[in-house]
């Protein structure tokens, strides 16, 4: 463990102007506050925050950040209070300590809820001051280094999984690759101990076989560049075990078949020399196709800049080479932390990290812990592509992103109003995948709103969170409207008119927050009609369960949104013009059936809701069965006929076929029931058709 003077000397060595008194006060306060507390290793507890501070001195961070690291566990694990920290160490340190404080005391029902709540609080604190993230990552790194002291295997695996899923990707996203690699290696050792042991054992064996191979290749590469007039510092290393295991899993090969397990780094003086060095290397050894990446002209989202290439070295061995300047190397080593080093006078990066703002927006919109974790992992994990707005602005997106993702990346309002897109000047569907370097223009309309089917192809967390938020709001609005209609019907069944205060009294009896909550509970059948009657007028529901009256007022379903608050029954597929009825189930959407649907036979009458189509209702999907003569051109003839009648085929399935006839099930988009009847009549009249009926 670092002694007090050693820690202070480390900070003063790179920042002579650091507040030495602040660091000394923090050290003494932490030691006294933690007192006799012990860690699982048996070491004094205060050794942990001191070691975390030591890790951050390697990043040359400012005195406030080092003080925060020393104090980061005091609020939760000791009797120290936020006010005390604020009084002794200032507002900035107090705010950061509060942001980094461990969140293990949060009570949650499930493991995902606990992890999501940790992440939610962490991201909010991080958005206020990015140094919170740097301290938290150092805290997690030291905890991973001492993970083996924890006796409970399940707890060790939980911490390792959380590190692999959340903290390592966060470190990668801000360019702190050394943190990321060590976290991944330590987590990998816990989660896949057999694979870890196997890979490290074989790596050790390879080192013995070719003990000086890395040194020889590095010196040869340095000599080659020197002959080309480039003074370079060249180092080599083997890739870390988790990286090798991941490649073995993805490529389905053994370690012996994995040829690119060595990586070399050439550090030069200028950006121009980076490209000159690349040319020298490619002239000497053939490049592996598809393995060259230029992160200098197009940096990664975390600011990482370097040239990457893989070449075929001697004996057909593939070798990865990274070429960068010293400034680029500092950015690659320290990542976002480089912006917070004591000597930096540039603008702090809080406003520069757009992906953090995206995560903050996602957590504000996420409905459940699982949804939050899903979206944040999306935002942190996926490889990136670059696309351009018509004005030339660069937008970074995950591979597989669509114009919907692009629109939400530009602005939430643009995503909400997207009706189409142009990619490189050509109009394309919104589900089209964007390629590297595409220029994307979003076509918008104020009358548009997010569609539920966008979730089938939107892949960014920001887009999916915004779409789901809109769907939830629309579902609740429609559900509340339905509940209000049902509530009015319940009031008409009371023996006497309800008093003006009856609704307010009912809310109190049912312990509901407001009127909308009551209407939603009625619509979702979380409350029975009898319960509502008793709440509004106690004693009024006597005998009501024996003979429930039918609904007397129809529900207008104009603007119905399939898949949101209502669903159309799959077995009868109603379209406008059909007589319809809704079926209520507790906690489920209303299911809309045709009145003659066979599926209604076993449904209790009290679950029925009379429905009617809105005045402007138009468009639906009907399913028909068509039996055709088994002759050339028959299917084409009916497809043409359907098109002539302005209907659209959405699906077609061949059900039965013999030498004479074949029967097809066809899903058709039609305007209404009358349109469908005219189409069926036309099909029955066609020569190629034996029969045509609605299913």
PDB file of C-alpha atoms in Angstrom, residues 331-563:
ATOM      1  CA  UNK A 331      -4.507   9.497 -26.249  1.00  0.00           C
ATOM      2  CA  UNK A 332      -4.590   5.725 -26.816  1.00  0.00           C
ATOM      3  CA  UNK A 333      -2.998   5.014 -23.425  1.00  0.00           C
ATOM      4  CA  UNK A 334      -4.995   7.460 -21.322  1.00  0.00           C
ATOM      5  CA  UNK A 335      -8.049   7.979 -23.540  1.00  0.00           C
ATOM      6  CA  UNK A 336     -10.430  10.552 -22.163  1.00  0.00           C
ATOM      7  CA  UNK A 337      -8.308  10.737 -19.009  1.00  0.00           C
ATOM      8  CA  UNK A 338      -5.634  12.556 -21.034  1.00  0.00           C
ATOM      9  CA  UNK A 339      -7.957  15.565 -21.189  1.00  0.00           C
ATOM     10  CA  UNK A 340      -8.030  15.703 -17.388  1.00  0.00           C
ATOM     11  CA  UNK A 341      -4.257  15.476 -16.844  1.00  0.00           C
ATOM     12  CA  UNK A 342      -3.056  18.383 -14.714  1.00  0.00           C
ATOM     13  CA  UNK A 343      -1.162  20.108 -17.590  1.00  0.00           C
ATOM     14  CA  UNK A 344      -4.097  20.222 -20.015  1.00  0.00           C
ATOM     15  CA  UNK A 345      -5.574  23.675 -20.509  1.00  0.00           C
ATOM     16  CA  UNK A 346      -7.907  22.627 -23.314  1.00  0.00           C
ATOM     17  CA  UNK A 347     -11.699  22.448 -22.982  1.00  0.00           C
ATOM     18  CA  UNK A 348     -12.706  19.649 -20.681  1.00  0.00           C
ATOM     19  CA  UNK A 349     -14.298  16.696 -22.461  1.00  0.00           C
ATOM     20  CA  UNK A 350     -17.671  16.696 -20.666  1.00  0.00           C
ATOM     21  CA  UNK A 351     -19.305  18.345 -23.673  1.00  0.00           C
ATOM     22  CA  UNK A 352     -17.299  16.351 -26.205  1.00  0.00           C
ATOM     23  CA  UNK A 353     -18.480  12.829 -25.435  1.00  0.00           C
ATOM     24  CA  UNK A 354     -21.718  12.566 -27.372  1.00  0.00           C
ATOM     25  CA  UNK A 355     -22.279   8.890 -26.561  1.00  0.00           C
ATOM     26  CA  UNK A 356     -22.583   9.777 -22.866  1.00  0.00           C
ATOM     27  CA  UNK A 357     -25.387  12.198 -23.716  1.00  0.00           C
ATOM     28  CA  UNK A 358     -27.057   9.411 -25.697  1.00  0.00           C
ATOM     29  CA  UNK A 359     -26.857   7.092 -22.673  1.00  0.00           C
ATOM     30  CA  UNK A 360     -28.347   9.751 -20.422  1.00  0.00           C
ATOM     31  CA  UNK A 361     -31.267  10.166 -22.839  1.00  0.00           C
ATOM     32  CA  UNK A 362     -31.733   6.390 -22.982  1.00  0.00           C
ATOM     33  CA  UNK A 363     -31.877   5.979 -19.199  1.00  0.00           C
ATOM     34  CA  UNK A 364     -34.475   8.764 -18.981  1.00  0.00           C
ATOM     35  CA  UNK A 365     -36.735   6.841 -21.368  1.00  0.00           C
ATOM     36  CA  UNK A 366     -36.120   3.225 -20.310  1.00  0.00           C
ATOM     37  CA  UNK A 367     -39.182   1.590 -18.750  1.00  0.00           C
ATOM     38  CA  UNK A 368     -37.549  -1.445 -17.138  1.00  0.00           C
ATOM     39  CA  UNK A 369     -34.098  -2.464 -15.849  1.00  0.00           C
ATOM     40  CA  UNK A 370     -33.781  -5.043 -18.619  1.00  0.00           C
ATOM     41  CA  UNK A 371     -34.534  -2.390 -21.246  1.00  0.00           C
ATOM     42  CA  UNK A 372     -31.948  -0.002 -19.793  1.00  0.00           C
ATOM     43  CA  UNK A 373     -29.233  -2.659 -19.773  1.00  0.00           C
ATOM     44  CA  UNK A 374     -30.143  -3.757 -23.307  1.00  0.00           C
ATOM     45  CA  UNK A 375     -29.888  -0.240 -24.706  1.00  0.00           C
ATOM     46  CA  UNK A 376     -26.707   0.747 -22.861  1.00  0.00           C
ATOM     47  CA  UNK A 377     -24.941  -2.439 -23.899  1.00  0.00           C
ATOM     48  CA  UNK A 378     -25.972  -1.673 -27.487  1.00  0.00           C
ATOM     49  CA  UNK A 379     -24.571   1.828 -27.194  1.00  0.00           C
ATOM     50  CA  UNK A 380     -21.271   0.589 -25.760  1.00  0.00           C
ATOM     51  CA  UNK A 381     -20.535  -2.588 -27.669  1.00  0.00           C
ATOM     52  CA  UNK A 382     -21.296  -2.208 -31.351  1.00  0.00           C
ATOM     53  CA  UNK A 383     -18.683  -1.475 -34.015  1.00  0.00           C
ATOM     54  CA  UNK A 384     -19.129   1.872 -35.709  1.00  0.00           C
ATOM     55  CA  UNK A 385     -19.663   3.115 -39.246  1.00  0.00           C
ATOM     56  CA  UNK A 386     -19.676   6.714 -40.493  1.00  0.00           C
ATOM     57  CA  UNK A 387     -22.432   8.386 -42.498  1.00  0.00           C
ATOM     58  CA  UNK A 388     -22.955  11.994 -43.533  1.00  0.00           C
ATOM     59  CA  UNK A 389     -25.814  14.466 -43.458  1.00  0.00           C
ATOM     60  CA  UNK A 390     -26.536  16.460 -46.668  1.00  0.00           C
ATOM     61  CA  UNK A 391     -24.518  19.326 -45.120  1.00  0.00           C
ATOM     62  CA  UNK A 392     -21.490  17.071 -44.596  1.00  0.00           C
ATOM     63  CA  UNK A 393     -21.841  16.532 -40.818  1.00  0.00           C
ATOM     64  CA  UNK A 394     -20.334  13.214 -39.717  1.00  0.00           C
ATOM     65  CA  UNK A 395     -22.688  10.846 -37.836  1.00  0.00           C
ATOM     66  CA  UNK A 396     -21.303   7.719 -36.158  1.00  0.00           C
ATOM     67  CA  UNK A 397     -23.584   4.683 -35.980  1.00  0.00           C
ATOM     68  CA  UNK A 398     -23.331   0.951 -35.204  1.00  0.00           C
ATOM     69  CA  UNK A 399     -22.921  -1.487 -38.082  1.00  0.00           C
ATOM     70  CA  UNK A 400     -26.363  -2.502 -39.352  1.00  0.00           C
ATOM     71  CA  UNK A 401     -27.927   0.904 -38.558  1.00  0.00           C
ATOM     72  CA  UNK A 402     -30.840   2.160 -40.667  1.00  0.00           C
ATOM     73  CA  UNK A 403     -32.155   5.650 -41.541  1.00  0.00           C
ATOM     74  CA  UNK A 404     -34.334   5.492 -38.413  1.00  0.00           C
ATOM     75  CA  UNK A 405     -31.193   5.141 -36.273  1.00  0.00           C
ATOM     76  CA  UNK A 406     -29.551   7.943 -38.278  1.00  0.00           C
ATOM     77  CA  UNK A 407     -32.536  10.259 -37.769  1.00  0.00           C
ATOM     78  CA  UNK A 408     -32.587   9.723 -33.995  1.00  0.00           C
ATOM     79  CA  UNK A 409     -28.807  10.193 -33.848  1.00  0.00           C
ATOM     80  CA  UNK A 410     -29.247  13.637 -35.430  1.00  0.00           C
ATOM     81  CA  UNK A 411     -32.204  14.672 -33.241  1.00  0.00           C
ATOM     82  CA  UNK A 412     -35.085  12.949 -31.467  1.00  0.00           C
ATOM     83  CA  UNK A 413     -37.683  15.140 -33.226  1.00  0.00           C
ATOM     84  CA  UNK A 414     -36.255  14.184 -36.632  1.00  0.00           C
ATOM     85  CA  UNK A 415     -36.553  10.507 -35.732  1.00  0.00           C
ATOM     86  CA  UNK A 416     -40.148  10.916 -34.536  1.00  0.00           C
ATOM     87  CA  UNK A 417     -41.159  12.603 -37.808  1.00  0.00           C
ATOM     88  CA  UNK A 418     -39.244  10.394 -40.284  1.00  0.00           C
ATOM     89  CA  UNK A 419     -41.369   9.158 -43.206  1.00  0.00           C
ATOM     90  CA  UNK A 420     -38.624   8.108 -45.599  1.00  0.00           C
ATOM     91  CA  UNK A 421     -34.987   8.567 -46.519  1.00  0.00           C
ATOM     92  CA  UNK A 422     -32.614   9.204 -49.369  1.00  0.00           C
ATOM     93  CA  UNK A 423     -29.271   7.410 -49.357  1.00  0.00           C
ATOM     94  CA  UNK A 424     -26.798   8.910 -51.812  1.00  0.00           C
ATOM     95  CA  UNK A 425     -29.694  10.713 -53.495  1.00  0.00           C
ATOM     96  CA  UNK A 426     -31.864   7.599 -53.993  1.00  0.00           C
ATOM     97  CA  UNK A 427     -35.157   7.157 -52.104  1.00  0.00           C
ATOM     98  CA  UNK A 428     -35.008   3.996 -49.967  1.00  0.00           C
ATOM     99  CA  UNK A 429     -37.218   2.328 -47.314  1.00  0.00           C
ATOM    100  CA  UNK A 430     -36.526   3.211 -43.691  1.00  0.00           C
ATOM    101  CA  UNK A 431     -35.381  -0.367 -43.028  1.00  0.00           C
ATOM    102  CA  UNK A 432     -32.447  -0.049 -45.479  1.00  0.00           C
ATOM    103  CA  UNK A 433     -29.039  -0.727 -43.908  1.00  0.00           C
ATOM    104  CA  UNK A 434     -26.619   2.208 -44.099  1.00  0.00           C
ATOM    105  CA  UNK A 435     -23.146   1.459 -45.488  1.00  0.00           C
ATOM    106  CA  UNK A 436     -19.834   3.082 -44.597  1.00  0.00           C
ATOM    107  CA  UNK A 437     -19.595   6.614 -46.033  1.00  0.00           C
ATOM    108  CA  UNK A 438     -23.232   6.918 -47.189  1.00  0.00           C
ATOM    109  CA  UNK A 439     -24.860  10.329 -47.373  1.00  0.00           C
ATOM    110  CA  UNK A 440     -28.269  10.130 -45.717  1.00  0.00           C
ATOM    111  CA  UNK A 441     -31.144  12.600 -45.994  1.00  0.00           C
ATOM    112  CA  UNK A 442     -34.215  12.069 -43.808  1.00  0.00           C
ATOM    113  CA  UNK A 443     -37.624  12.917 -45.255  1.00  0.00           C
ATOM    114  CA  UNK A 444     -39.931  14.169 -42.522  1.00  0.00           C
ATOM    115  CA  UNK A 445     -43.558  15.089 -41.909  1.00  0.00           C
ATOM    116  CA  UNK A 446     -45.092  16.752 -38.855  1.00  0.00           C
ATOM    117  CA  UNK A 447     -48.061  14.395 -39.222  1.00  0.00           C
ATOM    118  CA  UNK A 448     -45.807  11.343 -38.743  1.00  0.00           C
ATOM    119  CA  UNK A 449     -45.219   9.571 -35.442  1.00  0.00           C
ATOM    120  CA  UNK A 450     -42.986   6.609 -34.479  1.00  0.00           C
ATOM    121  CA  UNK A 451     -44.304   3.244 -35.667  1.00  0.00           C
ATOM    122  CA  UNK A 452     -44.235   0.020 -33.645  1.00  0.00           C
ATOM    123  CA  UNK A 453     -42.755  -1.914 -36.602  1.00  0.00           C
ATOM    124  CA  UNK A 454     -39.639   0.301 -36.490  1.00  0.00           C
ATOM    125  CA  UNK A 455     -38.506  -1.810 -33.529  1.00  0.00           C
ATOM    126  CA  UNK A 456     -37.987  -4.611 -36.051  1.00  0.00           C
ATOM    127  CA  UNK A 457     -35.049  -2.821 -37.679  1.00  0.00           C
ATOM    128  CA  UNK A 458     -33.910   0.060 -35.433  1.00  0.00           C
ATOM    129  CA  UNK A 459     -30.772  -1.113 -33.614  1.00  0.00           C
ATOM    130  CA  UNK A 460     -29.412   1.850 -31.627  1.00  0.00           C
ATOM    131  CA  UNK A 461     -30.415   2.167 -27.998  1.00  0.00           C
ATOM    132  CA  UNK A 462     -31.389   5.812 -28.489  1.00  0.00           C
ATOM    133  CA  UNK A 463     -33.787   5.034 -31.352  1.00  0.00           C
ATOM    134  CA  UNK A 464     -35.362   1.996 -29.673  1.00  0.00           C
ATOM    135  CA  UNK A 465     -35.816   3.861 -26.376  1.00  0.00           C
ATOM    136  CA  UNK A 466     -37.562   6.768 -28.149  1.00  0.00           C
ATOM    137  CA  UNK A 467     -39.852   4.447 -30.150  1.00  0.00           C
ATOM    138  CA  UNK A 468     -40.802   2.429 -27.076  1.00  0.00           C
ATOM    139  CA  UNK A 469     -41.469   5.604 -25.113  1.00  0.00           C
ATOM    140  CA  UNK A 470     -43.903   6.807 -27.777  1.00  0.00           C
ATOM    141  CA  UNK A 471     -45.628   3.413 -27.934  1.00  0.00           C
ATOM    142  CA  UNK A 472     -46.017   3.320 -24.149  1.00  0.00           C
ATOM    143  CA  UNK A 473     -47.529   6.801 -24.088  1.00  0.00           C
ATOM    144  CA  UNK A 474     -49.902   6.016 -26.951  1.00  0.00           C
ATOM    145  CA  UNK A 475     -50.892   2.717 -25.392  1.00  0.00           C
ATOM    146  CA  UNK A 476     -51.694   4.415 -22.101  1.00  0.00           C
ATOM    147  CA  UNK A 477     -53.702   7.197 -23.780  1.00  0.00           C
ATOM    148  CA  UNK A 478     -55.797   4.679 -25.707  1.00  0.00           C
ATOM    149  CA  UNK A 479     -56.211   2.465 -22.662  1.00  0.00           C
ATOM    150  CA  UNK A 480     -57.363   5.428 -20.546  1.00  0.00           C
ATOM    151  CA  UNK A 481     -59.913   6.413 -23.238  1.00  0.00           C
ATOM    152  CA  UNK A 482     -61.288   2.884 -23.287  1.00  0.00           C
ATOM    153  CA  UNK A 483     -61.415   2.777 -19.484  1.00  0.00           C
ATOM    154  CA  UNK A 484     -63.340   6.045 -19.430  1.00  0.00           C
ATOM    155  CA  UNK A 485     -66.003   4.597 -21.746  1.00  0.00           C
ATOM    156  CA  UNK A 486     -66.294   1.511 -19.557  1.00  0.00           C
ATOM    157  CA  UNK A 487     -66.442   3.651 -16.416  1.00  0.00           C
ATOM    158  CA  UNK A 488     -69.333   5.682 -17.852  1.00  0.00           C
ATOM    159  CA  UNK A 489     -71.186   2.448 -18.536  1.00  0.00           C
ATOM    160  CA  UNK A 490     -70.576   1.299 -14.944  1.00  0.00           C
ATOM    161  CA  UNK A 491     -72.015   4.591 -13.635  1.00  0.00           C
ATOM    162  CA  UNK A 492     -75.218   4.032 -15.660  1.00  0.00           C
ATOM    163  CA  UNK A 493     -75.679   0.668 -13.923  1.00  0.00           C
ATOM    164  CA  UNK A 494     -75.665   2.205 -10.423  1.00  0.00           C
ATOM    165  CA  UNK A 495     -79.082   2.244  -8.672  1.00  0.00           C
ATOM    166  CA  UNK A 496     -78.901   6.043  -8.230  1.00  0.00           C
ATOM    167  CA  UNK A 497     -76.733   8.760  -9.798  1.00  0.00           C
ATOM    168  CA  UNK A 498     -73.309   9.052  -8.173  1.00  0.00           C
ATOM    169  CA  UNK A 499     -72.416  12.131  -6.148  1.00  0.00           C
ATOM    170  CA  UNK A 500     -69.888  14.639  -7.488  1.00  0.00           C
ATOM    171  CA  UNK A 501     -67.336  13.485  -4.927  1.00  0.00           C
ATOM    172  CA  UNK A 502     -67.853   9.785  -5.753  1.00  0.00           C
ATOM    173  CA  UNK A 503     -64.842   9.553  -8.087  1.00  0.00           C
ATOM    174  CA  UNK A 504     -62.494  11.135  -5.558  1.00  0.00           C
ATOM    175  CA  UNK A 505     -63.812   8.815  -2.831  1.00  0.00           C
ATOM    176  CA  UNK A 506     -63.375   5.801  -5.121  1.00  0.00           C
ATOM    177  CA  UNK A 507     -59.731   6.677  -5.769  1.00  0.00           C
ATOM    178  CA  UNK A 508     -59.083   6.788  -2.028  1.00  0.00           C
ATOM    179  CA  UNK A 509     -60.825   3.447  -1.429  1.00  0.00           C
ATOM    180  CA  UNK A 510     -58.926   1.797  -4.279  1.00  0.00           C
ATOM    181  CA  UNK A 511     -55.640   3.535  -3.292  1.00  0.00           C
ATOM    182  CA  UNK A 512     -55.041   4.855  -6.803  1.00  0.00           C
ATOM    183  CA  UNK A 513     -53.047   7.995  -7.578  1.00  0.00           C
ATOM    184  CA  UNK A 514     -55.391   9.715 -10.027  1.00  0.00           C
ATOM    185  CA  UNK A 515     -58.318   9.375 -12.396  1.00  0.00           C
ATOM    186  CA  UNK A 516     -56.184   8.082 -15.289  1.00  0.00           C
ATOM    187  CA  UNK A 517     -54.820   5.279 -13.102  1.00  0.00           C
ATOM    188  CA  UNK A 518     -58.401   4.175 -12.377  1.00  0.00           C
ATOM    189  CA  UNK A 519     -59.399   4.238 -16.057  1.00  0.00           C
ATOM    190  CA  UNK A 520     -56.313   2.242 -17.008  1.00  0.00           C
ATOM    191  CA  UNK A 521     -57.031  -0.358 -14.320  1.00  0.00           C
ATOM    192  CA  UNK A 522     -60.620  -0.735 -15.580  1.00  0.00           C
ATOM    193  CA  UNK A 523     -59.546  -1.118 -19.217  1.00  0.00           C
ATOM    194  CA  UNK A 524     -56.852  -3.671 -18.364  1.00  0.00           C
ATOM    195  CA  UNK A 525     -59.315  -5.587 -16.167  1.00  0.00           C
ATOM    196  CA  UNK A 526     -57.125  -5.150 -13.120  1.00  0.00           C
ATOM    197  CA  UNK A 527     -60.382  -4.112 -11.415  1.00  0.00           C
ATOM    198  CA  UNK A 528     -63.700  -5.858 -11.953  1.00  0.00           C
ATOM    199  CA  UNK A 529     -66.905  -3.904 -12.610  1.00  0.00           C
ATOM    200  CA  UNK A 530     -68.159  -4.979  -9.180  1.00  0.00           C
ATOM    201  CA  UNK A 531     -65.069  -3.582  -7.449  1.00  0.00           C
ATOM    202  CA  UNK A 532     -65.475  -0.246  -9.237  1.00  0.00           C
ATOM    203  CA  UNK A 533     -69.201  -0.057  -8.392  1.00  0.00           C
ATOM    204  CA  UNK A 534     -68.505  -0.750  -4.725  1.00  0.00           C
ATOM    205  CA  UNK A 535     -65.749   1.860  -4.648  1.00  0.00           C
ATOM    206  CA  UNK A 536     -67.961   4.519  -6.218  1.00  0.00           C
ATOM    207  CA  UNK A 537     -71.101   3.648  -4.257  1.00  0.00           C
ATOM    208  CA  UNK A 538     -70.679   1.068  -1.464  1.00  0.00           C
ATOM    209  CA  UNK A 539     -73.461  -1.533  -1.466  1.00  0.00           C
ATOM    210  CA  UNK A 540     -74.522  -0.791  -5.055  1.00  0.00           C
ATOM    211  CA  UNK A 541     -73.102  -3.979  -6.575  1.00  0.00           C
ATOM    212  CA  UNK A 542     -75.227  -6.440  -4.608  1.00  0.00           C
ATOM    213  CA  UNK A 543     -76.362  -9.125  -7.018  1.00  0.00           C
ATOM    214  CA  UNK A 544     -74.480  -7.554  -9.909  1.00  0.00           C
ATOM    215  CA  UNK A 545     -72.224 -10.590 -10.442  1.00  0.00           C
ATOM    216  CA  UNK A 546     -75.190 -12.905 -10.986  1.00  0.00           C
ATOM    217  CA  UNK A 547     -76.447 -11.086 -14.079  1.00  0.00           C
ATOM    218  CA  UNK A 548     -73.888  -8.714 -15.581  1.00  0.00           C
ATOM    219  CA  UNK A 549     -75.613  -6.369 -18.017  1.00  0.00           C
ATOM    220  CA  UNK A 550     -74.181  -6.054 -21.507  1.00  0.00           C
ATOM    221  CA  UNK A 551     -72.301  -2.973 -22.636  1.00  0.00           C
ATOM    222  CA  UNK A 552     -74.722  -0.364 -23.942  1.00  0.00           C
ATOM    223  CA  UNK A 553     -72.267   2.086 -25.465  1.00  0.00           C
ATOM    224  CA  UNK A 554     -69.941   1.239 -28.311  1.00  0.00           C
ATOM    225  CA  UNK A 555     -66.250   2.110 -28.163  1.00  0.00           C
ATOM    226  CA  UNK A 556     -64.888   4.191 -31.036  1.00  0.00           C
ATOM    227  CA  UNK A 557     -61.573   2.681 -32.129  1.00  0.00           C
ATOM    228  CA  UNK A 558     -60.710   5.327 -34.677  1.00  0.00           C
ATOM    229  CA  UNK A 559     -56.916   5.591 -34.913  1.00  0.00           C
ATOM    230  CA  UNK A 560     -56.498   2.028 -33.631  1.00  0.00           C
ATOM    231  CA  UNK A 561     -52.838   1.024 -33.358  1.00  0.00           C
ATOM    232  CA  UNK A 562     -52.329  -2.762 -33.757  1.00  0.00           C
ATOM    233  CA  UNK A 563     -49.805  -4.136 -31.311  1.00  0.00           C
TER     234      UNK A 563
END
